[in-house]
């Protein structure tokens, strides 16, 4: 993350409609793309200040349009609202003299997020809030949403990017990643054969990992989804798969000890029961393909991390040289576990979601 002093951050925050005082501003380091800070009024966290990475999100205006459009529908007694704090000059974000785009949101005090869980109540709550989110957005008009990252979850695009990275990668990297290359080719064959054309296009979150869900610290109820940057048109199986890969897998995304990577059936079933609370919006064709979402999404993130490893870590933030390879291998391990559980997932979905 780029480094900013407390003074610089306070100066940036001063461009927004917030009470004038000196805030304490601390970085949050979970995201891999944007720079995120938590703003405290000495001890109470009040706002999130964020720099949108415009190298990844080249259409910041479109992105902010999508977020604002969606906020109109994300109103419900079972869904906690987050408010975008406008800049003093109007609009949705502030562009600094260096060309960086900043935004401010209210922070939900008493909320928390989890990278992984072993708690079936959390898995249930995650399912409930994701289906609430998707069902609230059914009212949205697809035409109002901009494709800010075209073909974001398109496996053919990720395949092409991977193939070009292979061509330029250093030979020793190819040697280290030999097994991963074999697995990539095997799974690509299956996933590029999937026919998604008949699925309904919806406004999706497109990054529904567990740590993008806020929970109440006190009641452990899910409050809402955060990080709406990739909110755009998509298929529900994307949101489903991202949730499964982070809720049903009890290990973190870059876990090196693959013995810790488990497809936990209790968590899966609890998650589906949560989905079923608002689940009637799904069509038969969507339910039928959902198990493949749990294969597609860990694989897709795996191949993207792999590609970035081959390219020399130009996209994701990394804490050490081979972190993208570790992400890839861990995500591929879970992909295999989802492949082994396809029939099981179909049986649970048929029992609980129809
Ligand atoms: C990125 O920065 P973050 O964590 O919100 C990525 C997602 C991946 C995620 C991996 C725009 O999201 O697709 O799921 O890393 N976002 C983008 O954890 O590439
Ligand atoms: Mg994200």
Short mmCIF file of C-alpha atoms and ligand atoms in Angstrom, two decimals:
data_model
loop_
_atom_site.label_atom_id
_atom_site.label_comp_id
_atom_site.label_asym_id
_atom_site.label_seq_id
_atom_site.Cartn_x
_atom_site.Cartn_y
_atom_site.Cartn_z
CA UNK A 1 0.00 0.00 0.00
CA UNK A 2 1.20 3.51 -0.73
CA UNK A 3 2.18 5.32 2.43
CA UNK A 4 0.32 8.41 3.54
CA UNK A 5 0.95 10.41 6.70
CA UNK A 6 -1.87 11.11 9.14
CA UNK A 7 -1.69 14.78 8.06
CA UNK A 8 -2.07 13.91 4.37
CA UNK A 9 -5.02 11.64 5.12
CA UNK A 10 -6.65 14.31 7.28
CA UNK A 11 -6.16 16.79 4.48
CA UNK A 12 -7.89 14.40 2.05
CA UNK A 13 -10.73 13.77 4.46
CA UNK A 14 -11.13 17.54 4.77
CA UNK A 15 -12.51 17.56 1.21
CA UNK A 16 -15.57 15.61 2.42
CA UNK A 17 -18.62 16.69 4.39
CA UNK A 18 -17.43 15.51 7.78
CA UNK A 19 -17.17 17.55 11.02
CA UNK A 20 -13.88 19.44 11.18
CA UNK A 21 -11.52 17.93 13.76
CA UNK A 22 -8.24 16.06 13.79
CA UNK A 23 -8.92 12.37 13.11
CA UNK A 24 -6.77 9.36 13.74
CA UNK A 25 -6.55 7.42 10.46
CA UNK A 26 -5.23 3.86 10.31
CA UNK A 27 -4.72 1.55 7.30
CA UNK A 28 -6.78 -1.64 6.82
CA UNK A 29 -4.75 -4.16 4.86
CA UNK A 30 -7.14 -6.96 3.84
CA UNK A 31 -8.00 -5.74 0.32
CA UNK A 32 -5.70 -6.63 -2.56
CA UNK A 33 -6.53 -3.71 -4.84
CA UNK A 34 -7.58 -0.43 -3.18
CA UNK A 35 -5.96 1.46 -0.27
CA UNK A 36 -8.35 1.51 2.68
CA UNK A 37 -8.21 3.45 5.94
CA UNK A 38 -10.33 3.50 9.06
CA UNK A 39 -11.01 6.97 10.44
CA UNK A 40 -11.32 7.37 14.22
CA UNK A 41 -12.53 10.28 16.24
CA UNK A 42 -9.77 9.43 18.78
CA UNK A 43 -11.19 6.04 19.84
CA UNK A 44 -14.47 5.59 17.95
CA UNK A 45 -14.25 4.37 14.33
CA UNK A 46 -16.48 6.63 12.21
CA UNK A 47 -15.61 6.41 8.51
CA UNK A 48 -13.87 4.39 5.86
CA UNK A 49 -11.59 6.48 3.63
CA UNK A 50 -10.55 4.72 0.47
CA UNK A 51 -8.39 5.34 -2.58
CA UNK A 52 -9.83 3.52 -5.58
CA UNK A 53 -7.08 1.84 -7.60
CA UNK A 54 -7.63 3.43 -11.02
CA UNK A 55 -5.16 1.10 -12.72
CA UNK A 56 -7.59 -1.75 -12.00
CA UNK A 57 -10.80 0.27 -12.05
CA UNK A 58 -10.18 2.43 -15.06
CA UNK A 59 -13.77 3.69 -15.08
CA UNK A 60 -14.12 5.16 -11.59
CA UNK A 61 -17.11 7.22 -12.67
CA UNK A 62 -18.92 4.08 -13.88
CA UNK A 63 -17.96 2.27 -10.70
CA UNK A 64 -19.37 5.01 -8.48
CA UNK A 65 -22.49 5.11 -10.65
CA UNK A 66 -23.02 1.39 -10.05
CA UNK A 67 -22.56 1.75 -6.29
CA UNK A 68 -24.95 4.68 -6.09
CA UNK A 69 -27.56 2.97 -8.26
CA UNK A 70 -27.43 -0.15 -6.09
CA UNK A 71 -27.69 1.79 -2.82
CA UNK A 72 -31.16 2.89 -3.94
CA UNK A 73 -32.39 -0.71 -3.70
CA UNK A 74 -30.35 -1.92 -0.76
CA UNK A 75 -32.96 -0.75 1.73
CA UNK A 76 -34.67 -3.31 3.89
CA UNK A 77 -35.36 -4.00 7.54
CA UNK A 78 -32.99 -6.98 7.24
CA UNK A 79 -30.23 -5.04 5.50
CA UNK A 80 -28.10 -2.32 7.12
CA UNK A 81 -27.43 0.70 5.00
CA UNK A 82 -24.00 2.20 4.45
CA UNK A 83 -23.91 5.85 3.47
CA UNK A 84 -21.55 7.42 0.98
CA UNK A 85 -20.31 10.73 2.41
CA UNK A 86 -20.21 13.27 -0.45
CA UNK A 87 -17.24 15.53 -1.16
CA UNK A 88 -17.86 19.21 -0.36
CA UNK A 89 -17.77 19.99 -4.07
CA UNK A 90 -20.56 17.47 -4.79
CA UNK A 91 -20.57 14.19 -6.69
CA UNK A 92 -19.58 10.86 -5.19
CA UNK A 93 -15.80 11.01 -4.90
CA UNK A 94 -12.92 13.46 -4.73
CA UNK A 95 -10.13 13.51 -7.29
CA UNK A 96 -6.84 14.82 -5.88
CA UNK A 97 -4.30 16.94 -7.77
CA UNK A 98 -2.24 13.76 -8.29
CA UNK A 99 -5.18 12.12 -10.08
CA UNK A 100 -6.12 9.73 -7.28
CA UNK A 101 -9.79 9.07 -6.57
CA UNK A 102 -10.94 9.05 -2.95
CA UNK A 103 -14.27 8.26 -1.32
CA UNK A 104 -15.66 8.17 2.19
CA UNK A 105 -18.31 5.89 3.66
CA UNK A 106 -19.83 5.62 7.11
CA UNK A 107 -18.35 2.89 9.27
CA UNK A 108 -20.80 0.61 11.09
CA UNK A 109 -19.60 0.70 14.66
CA UNK A 110 -19.93 -2.65 16.41
CA UNK A 111 -19.49 -4.53 13.13
CA UNK A 112 -16.85 -7.07 12.25
CA UNK A 113 -15.79 -9.29 9.34
CA UNK A 114 -14.20 -12.74 9.21
CA UNK A 115 -11.63 -14.13 6.78
CA UNK A 116 -12.73 -17.70 7.57
CA UNK A 117 -15.19 -19.34 9.93
CA UNK A 118 -15.91 -22.63 11.62
CA UNK A 119 -19.25 -21.40 12.95
CA UNK A 120 -22.35 -22.71 11.14
CA UNK A 121 -24.35 -19.67 12.35
CA UNK A 122 -21.95 -17.39 10.49
CA UNK A 123 -22.26 -19.58 7.37
CA UNK A 124 -26.07 -19.44 7.64
CA UNK A 125 -26.06 -15.68 8.13
CA UNK A 126 -23.72 -15.24 5.16
CA UNK A 127 -26.15 -17.19 2.97
CA UNK A 128 -29.09 -15.18 4.24
CA UNK A 129 -27.50 -11.79 3.55
CA UNK A 130 -26.19 -12.77 0.09
CA UNK A 131 -29.62 -13.94 -0.99
CA UNK A 132 -31.16 -10.80 0.51
CA UNK A 133 -28.69 -8.67 -1.44
CA UNK A 134 -29.35 -10.47 -4.70
CA UNK A 135 -33.11 -10.47 -4.24
CA UNK A 136 -33.20 -6.73 -3.43
CA UNK A 137 -31.25 -6.07 -6.62
CA UNK A 138 -33.81 -7.93 -8.71
CA UNK A 139 -35.65 -4.62 -8.95
CA UNK A 140 -32.63 -2.98 -10.52
CA UNK A 141 -32.62 -2.14 -14.21
CA UNK A 142 -29.63 -3.85 -15.88
CA UNK A 143 -29.31 -0.91 -18.27
CA UNK A 144 -28.30 1.38 -15.39
CA UNK A 145 -25.12 -0.57 -14.66
CA UNK A 146 -21.79 -0.08 -16.39
CA UNK A 147 -19.49 -3.04 -17.12
CA UNK A 148 -16.58 -1.50 -15.25
CA UNK A 149 -14.33 -4.53 -15.74
CA UNK A 150 -15.65 -6.20 -18.88
CA UNK A 151 -15.62 -10.03 -18.80
CA UNK A 152 -14.41 -9.96 -15.17
CA UNK A 153 -15.43 -13.56 -14.45
CA UNK A 154 -15.18 -14.83 -18.02
CA UNK A 155 -13.08 -18.00 -17.98
CA UNK A 156 -12.09 -17.61 -21.67
CA UNK A 157 -10.59 -14.19 -20.97
CA UNK A 158 -8.68 -15.57 -17.95
CA UNK A 159 -7.50 -18.46 -20.12
CA UNK A 160 -6.15 -16.06 -22.77
CA UNK A 161 -4.39 -13.92 -20.15
CA UNK A 162 -2.84 -17.03 -18.59
CA UNK A 163 -1.62 -18.29 -21.98
CA UNK A 164 0.08 -15.02 -22.79
CA UNK A 165 1.72 -14.95 -19.34
CA UNK A 166 3.06 -18.47 -19.93
CA UNK A 167 4.78 -17.26 -23.10
CA UNK A 168 6.81 -14.58 -21.34
CA UNK A 169 7.38 -16.14 -17.90
CA UNK A 170 10.87 -16.99 -16.67
CA UNK A 171 11.76 -20.64 -17.25
CA UNK A 172 12.43 -21.39 -13.58
CA UNK A 173 8.92 -20.21 -12.69
CA UNK A 174 7.45 -22.67 -15.18
CA UNK A 175 9.52 -25.41 -13.58
CA UNK A 176 8.35 -24.51 -10.04
CA UNK A 177 4.74 -24.41 -11.23
CA UNK A 178 4.81 -27.58 -13.33
CA UNK A 179 1.98 -29.35 -11.47
CA UNK A 180 -0.16 -26.24 -11.40
CA UNK A 181 0.13 -25.98 -15.18
CA UNK A 182 -1.19 -29.53 -15.61
CA UNK A 183 -4.11 -28.86 -13.27
CA UNK A 184 -4.88 -25.55 -15.01
CA UNK A 185 -5.19 -27.27 -18.38
CA UNK A 186 -7.38 -30.04 -17.00
CA UNK A 187 -9.85 -27.74 -15.30
CA UNK A 188 -9.89 -25.20 -18.13
CA UNK A 189 -11.14 -27.92 -20.39
CA UNK A 190 -14.12 -28.60 -18.13
CA UNK A 191 -14.95 -24.98 -17.39
CA UNK A 192 -14.70 -23.62 -20.92
CA UNK A 193 -17.23 -26.30 -21.90
CA UNK A 194 -19.86 -24.99 -19.46
CA UNK A 195 -22.79 -23.37 -21.19
CA UNK A 196 -23.90 -20.32 -19.23
CA UNK A 197 -25.77 -18.56 -22.03
CA UNK A 198 -29.24 -19.52 -20.84
CA UNK A 199 -28.77 -18.23 -17.33
CA UNK A 200 -30.50 -14.99 -16.35
CA UNK A 201 -28.19 -11.99 -16.17
CA UNK A 202 -28.50 -10.22 -12.83
CA UNK A 203 -26.87 -7.32 -11.05
CA UNK A 204 -24.34 -9.19 -8.90
CA UNK A 205 -21.80 -8.26 -6.27
CA UNK A 206 -19.05 -10.28 -7.99
CA UNK A 207 -16.78 -10.45 -4.94
CA UNK A 208 -18.88 -12.12 -2.23
CA UNK A 209 -16.03 -13.50 -0.18
CA UNK A 210 -16.77 -13.93 3.48
CA UNK A 211 -14.70 -10.92 4.53
CA UNK A 212 -16.88 -8.69 2.36
CA UNK A 213 -19.81 -9.35 4.71
CA UNK A 214 -20.25 -7.28 7.86
CA UNK A 215 -21.61 -8.96 10.98
CA UNK A 216 -22.79 -7.49 14.25
CA UNK A 217 -20.12 -8.25 16.88
CA UNK A 218 -22.83 -8.57 19.49
CA UNK A 219 -25.53 -10.66 17.82
CA UNK A 220 -23.41 -12.28 15.05
CA UNK A 221 -26.19 -11.39 12.60
CA UNK A 222 -25.06 -10.49 9.09
CA UNK A 223 -25.65 -6.77 8.48
CA UNK A 224 -24.77 -6.08 4.85
CA UNK A 225 -22.25 -6.61 2.05
CA UNK A 226 -19.36 -4.22 1.59
CA UNK A 227 -16.92 -3.56 -1.30
CA UNK A 228 -19.41 -2.95 -4.09
CA UNK A 229 -16.64 -2.03 -6.55
CA UNK A 230 -17.25 -5.01 -8.79
CA UNK A 231 -21.01 -4.68 -8.66
CA UNK A 232 -22.16 -5.11 -12.25
CA UNK A 233 -23.98 -7.55 -14.50
CA UNK A 234 -23.20 -11.21 -13.89
CA UNK A 235 -24.60 -14.62 -13.06
CA UNK A 236 -25.66 -15.69 -9.60
CA UNK A 237 -23.26 -18.63 -9.75
CA UNK A 238 -20.40 -16.13 -9.43
CA UNK A 239 -21.67 -14.83 -6.10
CA UNK A 240 -22.45 -18.35 -5.01
CA UNK A 241 -18.99 -19.66 -5.88
CA UNK A 242 -17.10 -16.82 -4.22
CA UNK A 243 -19.11 -17.40 -1.07
CA UNK A 244 -18.54 -21.16 -1.05
CA UNK A 245 -14.80 -20.82 -1.63
CA UNK A 246 -14.44 -18.62 1.47
CA UNK A 247 -17.17 -19.94 3.79
CA UNK A 248 -17.04 -23.69 3.23
CA UNK A 249 -13.22 -23.71 3.10
CA UNK A 250 -11.91 -23.19 6.62
CA UNK A 251 -8.44 -22.12 5.40
CA UNK A 252 -7.30 -18.70 4.23
CA UNK A 253 -6.89 -17.88 0.54
CA UNK A 254 -3.08 -18.30 0.49
CA UNK A 255 -2.87 -21.24 2.92
CA UNK A 256 0.39 -23.14 2.45
CA UNK A 257 -0.55 -26.11 4.60
CA UNK A 258 -3.02 -27.88 2.36
CA UNK A 259 -4.07 -30.26 5.14
CA UNK A 260 -5.96 -27.31 6.53
CA UNK A 261 -8.03 -26.90 3.35
CA UNK A 262 -11.32 -28.64 3.99
CA UNK A 263 -14.64 -28.70 2.18
CA UNK A 264 -16.74 -28.53 5.32
CA UNK A 265 -20.16 -30.06 4.70
CA UNK A 266 -21.74 -28.60 7.84
CA UNK A 267 -20.74 -25.12 6.74
CA UNK A 268 -22.00 -25.79 3.21
CA UNK A 269 -25.40 -26.96 4.44
CA UNK A 270 -25.76 -24.04 6.84
CA UNK A 271 -24.84 -21.63 4.03
CA UNK A 272 -27.50 -23.15 1.74
CA UNK A 273 -30.11 -22.97 4.51
CA UNK A 274 -29.28 -19.27 4.82
CA UNK A 275 -29.62 -18.81 1.06
CA UNK A 276 -33.00 -20.55 1.16
CA UNK A 277 -34.41 -17.84 3.44
CA UNK A 278 -34.62 -15.54 0.39
CA UNK A 279 -33.81 -18.20 -2.19
CA UNK A 280 -36.99 -18.34 -4.21
CA UNK A 281 -35.64 -15.83 -6.74
CA UNK A 282 -33.45 -18.47 -8.39
CA UNK A 283 -34.55 -20.28 -11.54
CA UNK A 284 -34.20 -24.04 -12.03
CA UNK A 285 -31.38 -23.55 -14.55
CA UNK A 286 -29.47 -21.45 -12.02
CA UNK A 287 -29.88 -23.96 -9.18
CA UNK A 288 -28.76 -26.78 -11.47
CA UNK A 289 -25.48 -25.06 -12.30
CA UNK A 290 -24.64 -23.72 -8.82
CA UNK A 291 -22.28 -26.61 -7.90
CA UNK A 292 -20.12 -25.60 -10.87
CA UNK A 293 -19.97 -22.08 -9.44
CA UNK A 294 -18.12 -23.59 -6.47
CA UNK A 295 -15.57 -24.99 -8.94
CA UNK A 296 -15.41 -21.99 -11.26
CA UNK A 297 -14.75 -19.28 -8.69
CA UNK A 298 -11.83 -20.78 -6.71
CA UNK A 299 -10.32 -21.84 -10.02
CA UNK A 300 -10.82 -18.45 -11.62
CA UNK A 301 -9.14 -16.67 -8.72
CA UNK A 302 -6.46 -19.34 -8.76
CA UNK A 303 -5.66 -18.86 -12.45
CA UNK A 304 -5.68 -15.08 -12.01
CA UNK A 305 -3.20 -15.34 -9.11
CA UNK A 306 -1.13 -17.79 -11.17
CA UNK A 307 -1.09 -15.41 -14.14
CA UNK A 308 0.00 -12.58 -11.87
CA UNK A 309 2.77 -14.77 -10.43
CA UNK A 310 3.99 -15.50 -13.98
CA UNK A 311 3.78 -11.81 -14.88
CA UNK A 312 5.83 -10.77 -11.84
CA UNK A 313 3.10 -9.59 -9.40
CA UNK A 314 1.81 -6.61 -11.33
CA UNK A 315 -1.88 -6.80 -10.32
CA UNK A 316 -2.43 -8.02 -6.76
CA UNK A 317 -0.67 -6.65 -3.72
CA UNK A 318 1.76 -9.25 -2.38
CA UNK A 319 3.52 -9.46 0.99
CA UNK A 320 6.26 -11.76 -0.37
CA UNK A 321 7.55 -12.85 -3.78
CA UNK A 322 5.68 -16.15 -4.21
CA UNK A 323 2.43 -15.22 -2.49
CA UNK A 324 0.47 -15.31 -5.74
CA UNK A 325 1.68 -18.86 -6.36
CA UNK A 326 0.65 -19.84 -2.82
CA UNK A 327 -2.78 -18.30 -3.46
CA UNK A 328 -3.05 -20.23 -6.70
CA UNK A 329 -2.06 -23.60 -5.21
CA UNK A 330 -4.40 -23.19 -2.27
CA UNK A 331 -7.31 -22.11 -4.50
CA UNK A 332 -6.61 -25.01 -6.87
CA UNK A 333 -6.66 -27.41 -3.94
CA UNK A 334 -10.13 -26.20 -2.98
CA UNK A 335 -11.21 -26.35 -6.64
CA UNK A 336 -10.36 -30.06 -6.62
CA UNK A 337 -12.33 -30.50 -3.42
CA UNK A 338 -15.36 -28.81 -4.99
CA UNK A 339 -15.00 -31.09 -8.03
CA UNK A 340 -15.09 -34.07 -5.65
CA UNK A 341 -18.27 -32.73 -4.04
CA UNK A 342 -20.33 -31.91 -7.16
CA UNK A 343 -22.91 -34.67 -6.59
CA UNK A 344 -23.08 -33.91 -2.91
CA UNK A 345 -23.74 -30.21 -3.61
CA UNK A 346 -26.45 -31.07 -6.14
CA UNK A 347 -28.19 -33.29 -3.58
CA UNK A 348 -28.10 -30.61 -0.86
CA UNK A 349 -29.32 -27.90 -3.25
CA UNK A 350 -32.17 -30.10 -4.43
CA UNK A 351 -33.17 -30.82 -0.89
CA UNK A 352 -32.90 -27.33 0.54
CA UNK A 353 -33.41 -24.86 -2.29
CA UNK A 354 -36.31 -26.13 -4.36
C1 LIG B 1 -9.50 -8.64 -5.23
O1 LIG B 1 -9.13 -6.24 -3.35
P1 LIG B 1 -10.21 -7.23 -3.08
O2 LIG B 1 -9.78 -8.19 -2.00
O3 LIG B 1 -11.54 -6.61 -2.84
C2 LIG B 1 -10.14 -8.97 -6.57
C3 LIG B 1 -11.21 -10.05 -6.39
C4 LIG B 1 -10.61 -11.26 -5.70
C5 LIG B 1 -9.84 -10.87 -4.45
C6 LIG B 1 -9.08 -12.04 -3.94
C7 LIG B 1 -11.10 -6.06 -8.76
O4 LIG B 1 -10.46 -8.10 -4.39
O5 LIG B 1 -11.68 -10.43 -7.65
O6 LIG B 1 -11.64 -12.12 -5.29
O7 LIG B 1 -8.92 -9.82 -4.68
N1 LIG B 1 -10.76 -7.76 -7.12
C8 LIG B 1 -10.43 -7.30 -8.34
O8 LIG B 1 -9.23 -12.12 -2.56
O9 LIG B 1 -9.63 -7.87 -9.07
MG1 LIG B 2 -13.28 -6.48 -4.04
#
